[in-house]
């Protein structure tokens, strides 16, 4: 259902959407009509596609479906020639990356968030999804625009405080490694040193998975529950002649936990 709400975002980027699922065509047709699904639902009832792509989950067991062939759940991004350009799968069967997260990873803007203006850069935060179901993996985005003749230090810059997105620990969220763009080497002749830096406009991404079991407990007695994600962006900025004191910007994202729609 989350995918259905993201279809137009994919189409704006020239990406078509289709789902391959094991249910028979009549079941899929009824589901599409009931929920107004506006993209193809393709039936793989005999699991031919699942087998061809090597997606059979050998550890799946169900007393209700003995001997059933169940695939790993995930997404492929395929170009016009049929070549897989990216794939998104999770190690645990109860987890799923959101379509909104895939869009943000492709460069689409996120939702909600805050804006901060400092003496050295502007920061805009957003999130791939403002409504999250238990087990879903979504993405926090930080869009940074440095002022002219300013640079921030990238991870690996020894002796300087590199950009760092820190999230406050909570048992309901599993943070994944932060994704930074490729830095450029900056050579400072007076000290005869070269360090990696960020300049101009760039984006920092942070995937987060909402715990399946903790998330379910939050919505066990109500259809939705609020969730606040907090943290900070730690940084140090320099010009060509001056290194400014390290700083930290407090961050906050607000989302809702929603029950699954089946």
Short mmCIF file of C-alpha atoms in Angstrom, two decimals:
data_model
loop_
_atom_site.label_atom_id
_atom_site.label_comp_id
_atom_site.label_asym_id
_atom_site.label_seq_id
_atom_site.Cartn_x
_atom_site.Cartn_y
_atom_site.Cartn_z
CA UNK A 1 0.00 0.00 0.00
CA UNK A 2 2.86 2.39 0.72
CA UNK A 3 4.15 1.76 -2.81
CA UNK A 4 0.80 2.84 -4.26
CA UNK A 5 1.24 6.27 -2.67
CA UNK A 6 4.71 6.70 -4.20
CA UNK A 7 3.91 5.77 -7.81
CA UNK A 8 3.73 9.36 -9.06
CA UNK A 9 7.12 10.09 -7.54
CA UNK A 10 8.64 7.23 -9.54
CA UNK A 11 6.88 8.34 -12.71
CA UNK A 12 8.25 11.88 -12.32
CA UNK A 13 11.70 10.32 -12.46
CA UNK A 14 10.83 8.22 -15.51
CA UNK A 15 10.58 4.98 -13.52
CA UNK A 16 7.72 2.54 -14.09
CA UNK A 17 6.34 0.45 -11.22
CA UNK A 18 5.10 -3.16 -11.11
CA UNK A 19 4.78 -5.77 -8.36
CA UNK A 20 5.36 -9.51 -8.77
CA UNK A 21 3.49 -11.54 -6.14
CA UNK A 22 2.50 -15.23 -5.73
CA UNK A 23 -1.28 -14.70 -5.47
CA UNK A 24 -3.51 -15.76 -8.42
CA UNK A 25 -4.77 -13.13 -10.92
CA UNK A 26 -8.35 -13.06 -9.57
CA UNK A 27 -7.12 -12.30 -6.05
CA UNK A 28 -4.85 -9.53 -7.36
CA UNK A 29 -7.62 -8.01 -9.46
CA UNK A 30 -9.93 -7.86 -6.44
CA UNK A 31 -7.19 -6.33 -4.28
CA UNK A 32 -6.35 -3.70 -6.93
CA UNK A 33 -10.00 -2.73 -7.27
CA UNK A 34 -10.56 -2.57 -3.53
CA UNK A 35 -7.59 -0.30 -2.83
CA UNK A 36 -7.38 1.58 -6.15
CA UNK A 37 -3.94 0.25 -7.10
CA UNK A 38 -2.77 2.17 -10.17
CA UNK A 39 0.13 -0.02 -11.30
CA UNK A 40 0.44 -3.60 -12.61
CA UNK A 41 0.21 -6.50 -10.14
CA UNK A 42 1.81 -9.51 -11.83
CA UNK A 43 0.96 -13.03 -10.71
CA UNK A 44 3.84 -15.48 -10.24
CA UNK A 45 1.61 -18.26 -9.01
CA UNK A 46 3.97 -21.07 -10.06
CA UNK A 47 7.00 -19.20 -8.61
CA UNK A 48 8.85 -19.29 -11.95
CA UNK A 49 10.22 -15.76 -11.53
CA UNK A 50 11.15 -16.40 -7.90
CA UNK A 51 13.17 -19.46 -8.89
CA UNK A 52 14.78 -17.77 -11.90
CA UNK A 53 16.04 -14.89 -9.78
CA UNK A 54 17.18 -17.18 -6.94
CA UNK A 55 14.86 -15.52 -4.43
CA UNK A 56 13.41 -18.57 -2.69
CA UNK A 57 13.66 -18.19 1.09
CA UNK A 58 14.87 -21.65 2.28
CA UNK A 59 14.16 -20.83 5.93
CA UNK A 60 10.46 -20.03 5.52
CA UNK A 61 8.24 -22.38 7.50
CA UNK A 62 4.47 -22.21 7.94
CA UNK A 63 2.03 -24.73 9.38
CA UNK A 64 -0.74 -23.09 7.35
CA UNK A 65 1.27 -23.26 4.09
CA UNK A 66 3.29 -26.50 4.19
CA UNK A 67 5.73 -26.73 1.31
CA UNK A 68 4.98 -23.20 0.13
CA UNK A 69 7.64 -21.40 -1.89
CA UNK A 70 8.03 -17.91 -0.45
CA UNK A 71 10.46 -15.34 -1.85
CA UNK A 72 12.67 -12.88 -0.06
CA UNK A 73 10.83 -9.55 -0.23
CA UNK A 74 12.65 -6.72 -1.94
CA UNK A 75 12.90 -4.39 -4.90
CA UNK A 76 14.87 -4.29 -8.13
CA UNK A 77 15.56 -1.12 -10.09
CA UNK A 78 15.91 -2.15 -13.74
CA UNK A 79 16.88 0.01 -16.74
CA UNK A 80 15.23 0.00 -20.17
CA UNK A 81 17.57 -2.78 -21.34
CA UNK A 82 16.57 -5.05 -18.47
CA UNK A 83 19.82 -4.59 -16.56
CA UNK A 84 19.50 -4.44 -12.77
CA UNK A 85 20.87 -1.07 -11.61
CA UNK A 86 20.10 -1.46 -7.90
CA UNK A 87 18.50 -3.94 -5.52
CA UNK A 88 17.03 -3.47 -2.07
CA UNK A 89 16.62 -6.50 0.20
CA UNK A 90 16.66 -6.97 3.97
CA UNK A 91 18.28 -9.77 5.99
CA UNK A 92 15.15 -10.33 8.14
CA UNK A 93 11.90 -11.41 6.53
CA UNK A 94 9.75 -9.09 8.65
CA UNK A 95 11.63 -6.01 7.42
CA UNK A 96 10.92 -4.05 4.21
CA UNK A 97 12.49 -0.93 2.70
CA UNK A 98 9.84 1.64 1.84
CA UNK A 99 9.27 2.83 -1.71
CA UNK A 100 9.71 6.36 -0.35
CA UNK A 101 13.21 5.40 0.80
CA UNK A 102 14.09 4.08 -2.66
CA UNK A 103 12.90 7.38 -4.15
CA UNK A 104 15.01 9.46 -1.76
CA UNK A 105 18.05 7.30 -2.59
CA UNK A 106 17.39 8.15 -6.25
CA UNK A 107 17.50 11.89 -5.45
CA UNK A 108 13.84 12.66 -4.77
CA UNK A 109 13.03 15.18 -2.05
CA UNK A 110 11.73 13.97 1.29
CA UNK A 111 8.86 15.14 3.47
CA UNK A 112 8.56 17.31 6.57
CA UNK A 113 11.72 18.29 8.41
CA UNK A 114 13.34 21.53 9.47
CA UNK A 115 15.57 24.28 8.05
CA UNK A 116 18.63 25.74 9.79
CA UNK A 117 20.70 28.71 8.68
CA UNK A 118 24.17 29.14 10.17
CA UNK A 119 27.00 31.55 9.38
CA UNK A 120 28.54 28.91 7.13
CA UNK A 121 25.80 26.76 5.60
CA UNK A 122 22.08 26.10 5.26
CA UNK A 123 20.71 22.72 6.35
CA UNK A 124 17.34 21.28 5.34
CA UNK A 125 16.18 17.99 6.83
CA UNK A 126 13.47 15.64 5.58
CA UNK A 127 12.33 12.02 5.81
CA UNK A 128 11.31 9.58 3.10
CA UNK A 129 8.05 8.68 4.88
CA UNK A 130 6.04 10.45 7.55
CA UNK A 131 4.00 7.28 8.19
CA UNK A 132 5.91 4.08 9.00
CA UNK A 133 4.72 0.53 9.58
CA UNK A 134 6.52 -1.90 11.93
CA UNK A 135 9.56 -3.46 10.27
CA UNK A 136 9.92 -0.80 7.60
CA UNK A 137 13.28 0.70 6.65
CA UNK A 138 13.08 4.40 5.79
CA UNK A 139 15.55 7.20 5.13
CA UNK A 140 16.45 10.49 6.83
CA UNK A 141 17.88 13.10 4.47
CA UNK A 142 20.02 16.16 5.21
CA UNK A 143 20.53 18.60 2.33
CA UNK A 144 23.44 20.94 2.96
CA UNK A 145 24.37 24.10 1.03
CA UNK A 146 27.74 25.54 2.03
CA UNK A 147 28.40 29.24 1.66
CA UNK A 148 31.06 30.27 -0.88
CA UNK A 149 34.67 29.69 0.24
CA UNK A 150 33.55 27.39 3.06
CA UNK A 151 34.16 23.67 3.45
CA UNK A 152 33.17 21.03 5.99
CA UNK A 153 35.44 18.15 6.85
CA UNK A 154 34.53 14.69 5.61
CA UNK A 155 35.05 11.43 7.52
CA UNK A 156 38.73 10.54 7.42
CA UNK A 157 40.00 14.10 7.90
CA UNK A 158 42.52 13.51 10.68
CA UNK A 159 42.89 16.28 13.23
CA UNK A 160 39.55 17.86 12.39
CA UNK A 161 35.97 17.27 13.48
CA UNK A 162 34.34 15.54 10.54
CA UNK A 163 30.65 15.80 9.72
CA UNK A 164 28.77 13.26 11.81
CA UNK A 165 25.05 12.53 11.97
CA UNK A 166 24.36 11.16 15.44
CA UNK A 167 20.97 9.72 16.41
CA UNK A 168 19.90 9.34 20.02
CA UNK A 169 19.73 5.66 20.97
CA UNK A 170 16.32 4.03 21.30
CA UNK A 171 15.29 0.37 21.27
CA UNK A 172 12.53 0.97 18.72
CA UNK A 173 14.92 2.13 15.96
CA UNK A 174 17.90 0.46 14.30
CA UNK A 175 20.14 3.05 12.61
CA UNK A 176 22.23 1.99 9.62
CA UNK A 177 25.56 3.47 8.43
CA UNK A 178 25.42 7.08 7.30
CA UNK A 179 25.85 7.62 3.56
CA UNK A 180 28.00 10.59 2.55
CA UNK A 181 28.74 11.81 -0.98
CA UNK A 182 32.25 11.53 -2.36
CA UNK A 183 34.41 14.31 -0.86
CA UNK A 184 37.07 16.24 -2.71
CA UNK A 185 40.70 16.59 -1.60
CA UNK A 186 41.57 20.00 -0.18
CA UNK A 187 45.23 20.98 -0.06
CA UNK A 188 46.28 23.53 2.56
CA UNK A 189 49.74 24.67 1.51
CA UNK A 190 50.85 26.39 4.78
CA UNK A 191 50.50 23.11 6.69
CA UNK A 192 51.43 20.92 3.73
CA UNK A 193 48.35 18.78 4.28
CA UNK A 194 45.59 17.41 2.10
CA UNK A 195 42.26 16.45 3.68
CA UNK A 196 38.82 15.33 2.37
CA UNK A 197 36.15 18.03 2.46
CA UNK A 198 32.61 18.80 1.31
CA UNK A 199 31.77 22.00 -0.57
CA UNK A 200 28.76 23.45 -2.39
CA UNK A 201 25.56 21.43 -2.23
CA UNK A 202 25.47 17.83 -1.04
CA UNK A 203 23.18 15.31 0.64
CA UNK A 204 23.69 13.07 3.67
CA UNK A 205 21.45 10.00 4.02
CA UNK A 206 20.71 7.81 7.02
CA UNK A 207 18.61 4.63 6.81
CA UNK A 208 16.65 3.64 9.91
CA UNK A 209 14.60 0.49 10.52
CA UNK A 210 11.58 0.59 12.81
CA UNK A 211 11.69 -2.52 15.01
CA UNK A 212 8.95 -4.93 13.94
CA UNK A 213 8.08 -6.12 17.44
CA UNK A 214 8.53 -2.79 19.23
CA UNK A 215 6.56 -1.04 16.49
CA UNK A 216 3.70 -3.53 16.75
CA UNK A 217 3.50 -3.01 20.50
CA UNK A 218 3.12 0.75 19.98
CA UNK A 219 0.03 0.25 17.80
CA UNK A 220 -1.43 -2.77 19.58
CA UNK A 221 -4.28 -0.71 21.06
CA UNK A 222 -4.58 2.12 18.52
CA UNK A 223 -4.26 2.35 14.72
CA UNK A 224 -1.36 4.81 14.95
CA UNK A 225 1.17 6.22 17.40
CA UNK A 226 3.57 9.20 17.23
CA UNK A 227 7.31 8.67 17.06
CA UNK A 228 9.99 11.34 17.48
CA UNK A 229 13.51 10.77 16.17
CA UNK A 230 16.18 13.02 17.65
CA UNK A 231 19.89 13.52 17.17
CA UNK A 232 22.43 16.09 16.02
CA UNK A 233 24.67 17.04 13.13
CA UNK A 234 28.20 17.59 14.42
CA UNK A 235 30.49 19.63 12.21
CA UNK A 236 33.55 21.81 11.78
CA UNK A 237 33.76 24.40 9.00
CA UNK A 238 36.77 26.27 7.65
CA UNK A 239 37.43 28.94 5.03
CA UNK A 240 40.63 29.24 3.04
CA UNK A 241 42.20 31.11 5.96
CA UNK A 242 40.19 30.45 9.14
CA UNK A 243 39.02 27.32 10.95
CA UNK A 244 35.90 28.02 13.00
CA UNK A 245 35.02 26.30 16.29
CA UNK A 246 33.26 22.93 16.02
CA UNK A 247 29.49 23.03 16.32
CA UNK A 248 26.44 20.81 16.71
CA UNK A 249 22.88 21.30 15.40
CA UNK A 250 20.08 19.49 17.29
CA UNK A 251 17.76 17.61 14.93
CA UNK A 252 14.25 16.20 15.19
CA UNK A 253 11.96 14.27 12.87
CA UNK A 254 8.33 13.44 13.69
CA UNK A 255 6.61 10.45 12.08
CA UNK A 256 3.63 8.22 12.78
CA UNK A 257 3.65 4.48 13.28
CA UNK A 258 0.75 2.89 11.42
CA UNK A 259 -0.60 -0.65 11.46
CA UNK A 260 -0.13 -2.81 8.37
CA UNK A 261 -2.90 -2.84 5.78
CA UNK A 262 -3.39 -6.39 4.54
#
